[in-house]
mmCIF file of C-alpha atoms in Angstrom:
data_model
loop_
_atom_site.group_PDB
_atom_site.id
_atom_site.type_symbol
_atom_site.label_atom_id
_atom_site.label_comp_id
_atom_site.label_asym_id
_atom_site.label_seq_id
_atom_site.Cartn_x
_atom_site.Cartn_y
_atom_site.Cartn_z
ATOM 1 C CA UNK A 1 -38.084 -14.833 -13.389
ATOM 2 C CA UNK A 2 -36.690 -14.888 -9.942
ATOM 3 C CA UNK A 3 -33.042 -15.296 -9.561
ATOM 4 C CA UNK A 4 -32.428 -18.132 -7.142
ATOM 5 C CA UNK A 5 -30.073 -17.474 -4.136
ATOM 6 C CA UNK A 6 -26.598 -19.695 -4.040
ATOM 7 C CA UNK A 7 -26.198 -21.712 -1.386
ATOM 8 C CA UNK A 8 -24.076 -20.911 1.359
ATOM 9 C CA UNK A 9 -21.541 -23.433 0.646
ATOM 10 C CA UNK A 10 -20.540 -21.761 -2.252
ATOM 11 C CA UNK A 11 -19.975 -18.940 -0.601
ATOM 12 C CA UNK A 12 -17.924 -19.953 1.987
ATOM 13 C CA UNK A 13 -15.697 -22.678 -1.082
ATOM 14 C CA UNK A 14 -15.029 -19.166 -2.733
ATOM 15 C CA UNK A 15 -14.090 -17.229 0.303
ATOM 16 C CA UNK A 16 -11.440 -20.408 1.117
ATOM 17 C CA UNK A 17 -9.917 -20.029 -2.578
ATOM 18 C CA UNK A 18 -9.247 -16.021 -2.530
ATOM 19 C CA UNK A 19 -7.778 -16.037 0.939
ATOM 20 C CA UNK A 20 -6.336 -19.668 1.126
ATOM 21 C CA UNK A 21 -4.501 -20.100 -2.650
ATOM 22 C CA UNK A 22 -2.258 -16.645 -2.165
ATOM 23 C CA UNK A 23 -1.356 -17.899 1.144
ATOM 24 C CA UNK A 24 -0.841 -21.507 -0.029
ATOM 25 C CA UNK A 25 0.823 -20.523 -3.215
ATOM 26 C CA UNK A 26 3.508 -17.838 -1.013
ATOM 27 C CA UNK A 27 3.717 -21.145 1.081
ATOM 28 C CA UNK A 28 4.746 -23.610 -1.226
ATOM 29 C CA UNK A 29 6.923 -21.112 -3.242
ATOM 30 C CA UNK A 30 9.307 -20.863 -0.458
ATOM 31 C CA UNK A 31 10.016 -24.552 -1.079
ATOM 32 C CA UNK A 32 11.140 -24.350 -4.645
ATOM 33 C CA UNK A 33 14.393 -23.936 -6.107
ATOM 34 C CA UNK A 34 15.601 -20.977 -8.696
ATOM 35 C CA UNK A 35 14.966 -23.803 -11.574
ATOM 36 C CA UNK A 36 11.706 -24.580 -10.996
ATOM 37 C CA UNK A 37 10.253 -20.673 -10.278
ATOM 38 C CA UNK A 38 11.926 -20.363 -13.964
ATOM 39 C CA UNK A 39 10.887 -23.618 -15.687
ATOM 40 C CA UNK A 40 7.591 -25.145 -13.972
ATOM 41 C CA UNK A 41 4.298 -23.667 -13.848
ATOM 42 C CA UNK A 42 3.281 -21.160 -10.595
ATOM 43 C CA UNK A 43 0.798 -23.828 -9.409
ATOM 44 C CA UNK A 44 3.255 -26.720 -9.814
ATOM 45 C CA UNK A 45 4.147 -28.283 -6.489
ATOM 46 C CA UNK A 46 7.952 -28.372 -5.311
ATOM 47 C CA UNK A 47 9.784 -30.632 -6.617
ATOM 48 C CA UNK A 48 13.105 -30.590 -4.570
ATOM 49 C CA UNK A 49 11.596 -29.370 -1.096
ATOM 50 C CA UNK A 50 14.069 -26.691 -0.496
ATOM 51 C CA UNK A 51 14.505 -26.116 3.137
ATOM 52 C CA UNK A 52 17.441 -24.262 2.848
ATOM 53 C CA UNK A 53 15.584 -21.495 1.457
ATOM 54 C CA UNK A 54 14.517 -20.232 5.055
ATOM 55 C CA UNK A 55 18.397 -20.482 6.200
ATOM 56 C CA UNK A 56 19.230 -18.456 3.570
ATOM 57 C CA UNK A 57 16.493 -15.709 4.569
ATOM 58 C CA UNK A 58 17.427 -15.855 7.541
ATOM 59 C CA UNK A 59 21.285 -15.433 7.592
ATOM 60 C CA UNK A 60 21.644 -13.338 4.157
ATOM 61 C CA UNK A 61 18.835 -10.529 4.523
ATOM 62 C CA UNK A 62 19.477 -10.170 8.412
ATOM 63 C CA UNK A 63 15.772 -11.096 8.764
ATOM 64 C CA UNK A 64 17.100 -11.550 12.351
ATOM 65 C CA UNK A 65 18.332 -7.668 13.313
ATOM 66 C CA UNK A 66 15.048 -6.373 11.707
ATOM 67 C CA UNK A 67 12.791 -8.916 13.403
ATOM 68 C CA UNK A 68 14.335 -7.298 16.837
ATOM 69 C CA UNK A 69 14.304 -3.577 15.345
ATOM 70 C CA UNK A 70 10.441 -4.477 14.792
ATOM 71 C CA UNK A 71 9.903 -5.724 18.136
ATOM 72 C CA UNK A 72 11.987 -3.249 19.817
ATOM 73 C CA UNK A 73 9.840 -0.559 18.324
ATOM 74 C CA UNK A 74 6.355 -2.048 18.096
ATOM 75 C CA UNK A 75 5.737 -3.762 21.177
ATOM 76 C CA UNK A 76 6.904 -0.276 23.484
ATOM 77 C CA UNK A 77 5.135 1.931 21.226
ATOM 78 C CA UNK A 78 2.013 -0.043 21.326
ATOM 79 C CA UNK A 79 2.262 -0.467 25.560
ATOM 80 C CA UNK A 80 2.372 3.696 25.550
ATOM 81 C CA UNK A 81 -0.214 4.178 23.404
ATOM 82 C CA UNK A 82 -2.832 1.840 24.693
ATOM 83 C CA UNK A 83 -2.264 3.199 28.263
ATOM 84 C CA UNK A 84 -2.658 6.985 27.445
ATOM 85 C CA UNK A 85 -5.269 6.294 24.993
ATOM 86 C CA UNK A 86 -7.349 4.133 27.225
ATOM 87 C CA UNK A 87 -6.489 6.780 30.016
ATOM 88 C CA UNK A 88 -7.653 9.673 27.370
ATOM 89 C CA UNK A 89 -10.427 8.049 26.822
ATOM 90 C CA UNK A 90 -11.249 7.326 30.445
ATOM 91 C CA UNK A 91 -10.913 11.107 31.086
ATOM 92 C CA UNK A 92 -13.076 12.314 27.931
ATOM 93 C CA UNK A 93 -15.875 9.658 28.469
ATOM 94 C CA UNK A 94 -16.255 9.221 32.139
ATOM 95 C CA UNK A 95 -15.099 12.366 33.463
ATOM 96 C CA UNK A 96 -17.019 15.404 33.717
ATOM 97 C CA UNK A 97 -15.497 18.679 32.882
ATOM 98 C CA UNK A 98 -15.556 21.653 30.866
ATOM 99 C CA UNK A 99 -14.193 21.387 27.109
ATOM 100 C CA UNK A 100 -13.820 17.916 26.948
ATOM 101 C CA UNK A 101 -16.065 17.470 23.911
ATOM 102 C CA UNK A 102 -13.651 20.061 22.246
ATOM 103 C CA UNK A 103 -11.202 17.802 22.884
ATOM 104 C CA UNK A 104 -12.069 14.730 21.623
ATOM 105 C CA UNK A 105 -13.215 16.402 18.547
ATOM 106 C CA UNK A 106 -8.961 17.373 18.211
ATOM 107 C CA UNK A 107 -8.255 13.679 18.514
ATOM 108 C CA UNK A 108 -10.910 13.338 15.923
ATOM 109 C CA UNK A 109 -9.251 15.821 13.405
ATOM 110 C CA UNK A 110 -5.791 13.888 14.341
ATOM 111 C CA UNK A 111 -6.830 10.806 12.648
ATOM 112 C CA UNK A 112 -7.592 12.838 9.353
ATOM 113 C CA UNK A 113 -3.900 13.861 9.209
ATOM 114 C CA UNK A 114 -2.106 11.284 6.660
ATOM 115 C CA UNK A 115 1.524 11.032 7.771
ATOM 116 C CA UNK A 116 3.105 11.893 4.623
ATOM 117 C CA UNK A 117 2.383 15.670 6.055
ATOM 118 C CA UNK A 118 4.512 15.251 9.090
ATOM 119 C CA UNK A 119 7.029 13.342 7.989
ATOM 120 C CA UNK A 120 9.074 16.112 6.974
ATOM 121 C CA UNK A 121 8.802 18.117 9.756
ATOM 122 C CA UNK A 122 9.126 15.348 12.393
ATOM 123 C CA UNK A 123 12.686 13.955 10.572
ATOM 124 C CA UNK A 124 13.762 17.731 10.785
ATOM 125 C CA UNK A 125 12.562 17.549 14.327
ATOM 126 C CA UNK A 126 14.689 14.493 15.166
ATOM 127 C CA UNK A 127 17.319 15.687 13.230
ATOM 128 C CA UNK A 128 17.649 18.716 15.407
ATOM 129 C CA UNK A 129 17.331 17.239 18.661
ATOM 130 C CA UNK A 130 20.084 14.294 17.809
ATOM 131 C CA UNK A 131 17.928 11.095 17.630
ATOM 132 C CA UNK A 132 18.086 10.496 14.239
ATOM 133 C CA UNK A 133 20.544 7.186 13.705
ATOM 134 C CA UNK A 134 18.702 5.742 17.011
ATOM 135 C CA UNK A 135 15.024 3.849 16.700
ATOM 136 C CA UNK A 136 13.418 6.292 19.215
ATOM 137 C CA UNK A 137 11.831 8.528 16.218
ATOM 138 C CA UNK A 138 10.180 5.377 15.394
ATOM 139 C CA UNK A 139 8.981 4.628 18.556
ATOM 140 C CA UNK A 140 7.690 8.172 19.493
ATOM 141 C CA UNK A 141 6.176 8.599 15.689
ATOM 142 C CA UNK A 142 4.336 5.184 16.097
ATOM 143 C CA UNK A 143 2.859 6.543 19.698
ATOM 144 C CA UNK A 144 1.772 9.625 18.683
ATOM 145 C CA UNK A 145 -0.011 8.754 15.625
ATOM 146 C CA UNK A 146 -2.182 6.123 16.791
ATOM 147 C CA UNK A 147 -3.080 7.534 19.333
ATOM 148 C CA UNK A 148 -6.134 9.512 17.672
ATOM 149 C CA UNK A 149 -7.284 6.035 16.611
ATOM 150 C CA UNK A 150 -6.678 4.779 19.989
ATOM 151 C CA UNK A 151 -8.639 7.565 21.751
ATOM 152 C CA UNK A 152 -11.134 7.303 19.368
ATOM 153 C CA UNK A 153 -11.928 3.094 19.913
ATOM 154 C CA UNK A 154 -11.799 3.184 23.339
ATOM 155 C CA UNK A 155 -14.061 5.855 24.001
ATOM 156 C CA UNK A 156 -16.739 4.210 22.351
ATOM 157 C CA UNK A 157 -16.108 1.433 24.573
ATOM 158 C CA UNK A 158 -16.171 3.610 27.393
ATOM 159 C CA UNK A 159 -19.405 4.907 26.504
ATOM 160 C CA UNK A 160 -21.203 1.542 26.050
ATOM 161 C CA UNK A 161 -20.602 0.722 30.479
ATOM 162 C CA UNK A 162 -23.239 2.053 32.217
ATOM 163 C CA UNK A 163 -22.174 5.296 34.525
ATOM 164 C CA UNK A 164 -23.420 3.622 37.959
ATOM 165 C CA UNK A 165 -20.532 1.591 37.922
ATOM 166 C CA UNK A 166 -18.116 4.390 38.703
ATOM 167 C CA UNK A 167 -20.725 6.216 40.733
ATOM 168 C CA UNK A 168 -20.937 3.626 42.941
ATOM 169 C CA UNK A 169 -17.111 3.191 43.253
ATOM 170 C CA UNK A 170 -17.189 6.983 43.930
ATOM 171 C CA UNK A 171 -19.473 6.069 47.026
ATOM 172 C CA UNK A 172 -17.428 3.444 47.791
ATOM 173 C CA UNK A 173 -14.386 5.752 48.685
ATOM 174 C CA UNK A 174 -12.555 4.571 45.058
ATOM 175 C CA UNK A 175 -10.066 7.203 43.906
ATOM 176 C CA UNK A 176 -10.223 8.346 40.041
ATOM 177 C CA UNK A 177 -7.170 5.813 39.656
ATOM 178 C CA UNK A 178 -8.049 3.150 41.639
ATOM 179 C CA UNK A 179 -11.426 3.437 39.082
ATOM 180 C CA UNK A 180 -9.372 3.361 36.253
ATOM 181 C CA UNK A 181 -6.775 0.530 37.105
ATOM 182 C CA UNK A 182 -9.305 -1.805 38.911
ATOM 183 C CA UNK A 183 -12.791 -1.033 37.309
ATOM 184 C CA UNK A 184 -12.184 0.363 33.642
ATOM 185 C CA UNK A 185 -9.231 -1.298 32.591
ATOM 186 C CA UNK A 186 -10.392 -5.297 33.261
ATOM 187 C CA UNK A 187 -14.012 -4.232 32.173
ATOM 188 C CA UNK A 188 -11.740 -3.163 28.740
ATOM 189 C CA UNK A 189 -9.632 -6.411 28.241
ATOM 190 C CA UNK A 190 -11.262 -6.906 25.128
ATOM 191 C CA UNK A 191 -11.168 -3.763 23.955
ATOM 192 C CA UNK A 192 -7.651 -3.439 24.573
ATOM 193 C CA UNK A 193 -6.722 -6.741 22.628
ATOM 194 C CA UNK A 194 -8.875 -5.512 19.551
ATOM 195 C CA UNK A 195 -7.407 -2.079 19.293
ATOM 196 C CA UNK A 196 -3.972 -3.580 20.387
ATOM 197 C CA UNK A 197 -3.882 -6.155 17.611
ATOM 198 C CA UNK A 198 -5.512 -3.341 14.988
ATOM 199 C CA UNK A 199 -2.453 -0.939 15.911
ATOM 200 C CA UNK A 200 -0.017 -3.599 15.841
ATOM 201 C CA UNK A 201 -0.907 -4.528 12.466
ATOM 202 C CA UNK A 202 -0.667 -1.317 11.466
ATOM 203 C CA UNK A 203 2.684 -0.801 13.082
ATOM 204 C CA UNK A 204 4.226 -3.851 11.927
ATOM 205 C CA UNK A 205 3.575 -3.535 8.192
ATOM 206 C CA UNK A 206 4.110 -0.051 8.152
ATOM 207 C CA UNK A 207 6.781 1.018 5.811
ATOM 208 C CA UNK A 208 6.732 4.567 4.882
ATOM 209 C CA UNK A 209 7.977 5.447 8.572
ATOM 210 C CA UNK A 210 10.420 2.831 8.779
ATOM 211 C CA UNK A 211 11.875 3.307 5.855
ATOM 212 C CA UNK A 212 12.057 7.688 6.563
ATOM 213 C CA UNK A 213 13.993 7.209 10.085
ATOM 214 C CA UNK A 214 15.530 3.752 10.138
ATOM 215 C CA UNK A 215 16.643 3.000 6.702
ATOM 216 C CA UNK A 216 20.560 1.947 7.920
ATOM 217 C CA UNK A 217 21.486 -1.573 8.048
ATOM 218 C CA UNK A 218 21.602 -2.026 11.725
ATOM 219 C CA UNK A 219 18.500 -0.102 12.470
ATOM 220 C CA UNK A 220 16.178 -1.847 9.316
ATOM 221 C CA UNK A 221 12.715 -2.990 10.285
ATOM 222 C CA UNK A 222 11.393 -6.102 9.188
ATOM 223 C CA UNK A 223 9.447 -4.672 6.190
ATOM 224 C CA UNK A 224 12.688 -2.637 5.414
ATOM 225 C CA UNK A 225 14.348 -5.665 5.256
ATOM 226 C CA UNK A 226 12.232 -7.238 2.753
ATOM 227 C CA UNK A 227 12.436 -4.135 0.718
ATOM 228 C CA UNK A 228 15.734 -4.110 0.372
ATOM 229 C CA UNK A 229 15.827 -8.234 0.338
ATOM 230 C CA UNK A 230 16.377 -8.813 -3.641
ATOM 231 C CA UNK A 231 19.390 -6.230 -3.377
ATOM 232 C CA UNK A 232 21.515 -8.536 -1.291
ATOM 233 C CA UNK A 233 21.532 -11.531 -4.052
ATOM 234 C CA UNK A 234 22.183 -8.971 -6.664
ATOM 235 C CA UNK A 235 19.678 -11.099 -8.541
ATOM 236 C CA UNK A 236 16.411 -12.378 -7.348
ATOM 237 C CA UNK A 237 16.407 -15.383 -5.939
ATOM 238 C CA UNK A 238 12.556 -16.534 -5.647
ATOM 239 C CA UNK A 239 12.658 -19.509 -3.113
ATOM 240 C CA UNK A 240 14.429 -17.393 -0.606
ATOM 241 C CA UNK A 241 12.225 -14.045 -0.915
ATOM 242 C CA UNK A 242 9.166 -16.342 -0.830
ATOM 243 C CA UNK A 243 10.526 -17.997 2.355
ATOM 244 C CA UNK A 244 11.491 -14.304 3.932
ATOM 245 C CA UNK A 245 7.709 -13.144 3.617
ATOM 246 C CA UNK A 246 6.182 -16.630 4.327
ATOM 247 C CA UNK A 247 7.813 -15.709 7.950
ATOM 248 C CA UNK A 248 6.330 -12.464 8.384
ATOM 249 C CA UNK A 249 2.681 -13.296 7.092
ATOM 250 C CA UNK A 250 2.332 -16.706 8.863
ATOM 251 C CA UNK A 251 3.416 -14.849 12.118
ATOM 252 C CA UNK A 252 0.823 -12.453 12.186
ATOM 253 C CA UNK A 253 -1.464 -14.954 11.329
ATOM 254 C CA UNK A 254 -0.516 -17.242 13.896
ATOM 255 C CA UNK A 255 -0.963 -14.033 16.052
ATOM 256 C CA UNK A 256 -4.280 -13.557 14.894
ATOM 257 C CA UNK A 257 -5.465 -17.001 15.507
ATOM 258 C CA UNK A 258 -4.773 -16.931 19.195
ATOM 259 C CA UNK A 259 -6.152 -13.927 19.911
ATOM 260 C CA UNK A 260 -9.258 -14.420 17.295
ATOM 261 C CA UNK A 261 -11.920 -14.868 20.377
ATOM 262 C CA UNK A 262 -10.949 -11.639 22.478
ATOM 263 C CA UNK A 263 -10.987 -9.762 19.036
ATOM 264 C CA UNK A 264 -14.452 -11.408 18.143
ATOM 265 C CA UNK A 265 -16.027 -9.530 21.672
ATOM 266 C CA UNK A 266 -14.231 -6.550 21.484
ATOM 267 C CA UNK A 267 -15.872 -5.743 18.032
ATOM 268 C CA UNK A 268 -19.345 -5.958 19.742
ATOM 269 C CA UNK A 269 -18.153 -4.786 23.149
ATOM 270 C CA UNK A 270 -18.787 -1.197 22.355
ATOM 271 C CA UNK A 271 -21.774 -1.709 19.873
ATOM 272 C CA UNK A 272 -24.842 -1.017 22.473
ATOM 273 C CA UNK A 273 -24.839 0.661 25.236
ATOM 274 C CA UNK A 274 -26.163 -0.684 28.673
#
């Protein structure tokens, strides 16, 4: 006997309760009081409608500090990587010279590397050189290791534009710059915004790092604030936790929404070439 296929509806009404009722349950929970995370059910609506709960994020776990920490970090880290990846990239694809397939094949090995093996020696590093008690080991740790990943990504978008672009800029009189800033980098805006956004995700959730070189008060990250969150109420207080991470995860999606259609084409951007 056959089995019969479902239908796609079914599918798709699945899909919409795994990824919609965590995000609708962390939603709602922010609302709630203390009494009704210990009394009512978990799929119980709120009761009380507890607005407060995101004042009280806010203020008591400094949500405000780390959100800038994050930012401070992230968003300069990300800038330098993109450009020198996309440039390595640029230099390893396009280019022709001697040893650069040796080359990428080091990027290569650099994404293999898990950071719990450099940690050590990049914190004695830091240590050494007097930036420890600053964010700049975060920033420089974030830039170096993605940019394997970075390299990686955007030379197989480099690969998939055909080569008589840049020959024919060469006849034109374009300089190896002018090809990369007026030719390669606006034929790579989609690119860019996919590994962007990939990176950023990665940088902004990360917490081993953060939590190695900026584990002070003033210097906490966002997700080293929500580590430590429960310790600042001494016990834990449910509505204001759940309103804390509602903050963070409905940001990125928000993030993620806008920038959905350049992430769509830059996942097929690279997949043929020509």
């Amino acid at each position: 006997m056959r089995l019969r296929r479902a239908p796609l509806w079914i599918a798709v009404a699945a899909l919409l309760v795994i990824v919609g009722y965590p995000l609708v349950w962390l939603f709602l929970g922010s609302f709630k009081s203390q009494r009704e995370f210990l009394e009512e059910p978990t799929w119980a609506l709120p009761q009380e409608w507890s607005f407060e709960n995101y004042a009280t994020a806010w203020d008591t776990a400094g949500l405000g500090s780390a959100l800038l920490n994050s930012t401070v970090t992230v968003v300069p880290a990300l800038f330098c990587m993109l450009l020198f990846g996309t440039a390595a990239a640029f230099a390893l694809e396009v280019l022709v010279w001697k040893g650069r397939g040796a080359v990428l094949m080091i990027f290569l090995a650099g994404i293999m590397v898990p950071a719990q093996m450099i940690l050590l020696p990049l914190f004695s590093a830091y240590f050494q050189t007097g930036l420890t008690g600053s964010l700049w080991p975060l920033f420089l740790t974030y830039t170096a290791t993605g940019m394997p990943l970075t390299v990686f990504l955007m030379a197989t978008y480099f690969r998939a534009i055909p080569r008589e672009v840049f020959e024919a800029a060469t006849l034109d009189g374009a300089s190896i710059y002018r090809q990369f800033f007026s030719i390669a980098v606006p034929m790579m805006r989609n690119g860019l915004f996919t590994v962007g956004l990939v990176q950023f995700f990665f940088f902004w959730n990360d917490l081993l790092i953060s939590l190695t070189f900026a584990n002070s008060g003033k210097l906490r990250t966002l997700q080293v604030a929500l580590l430590n969150f429960n310790g600042n109420f001494g016990t834990t207080q449910y509505g204001p936790l759940f309103a804390a991470v509602s903050i963070n995860v409905f940001a990125l999606l928000a993030i993620y929404l806008v920038l959905n259609q350049s992430i769509q084409k830059g996942l097929t951007a690279g997949a043929v070439k020509g």
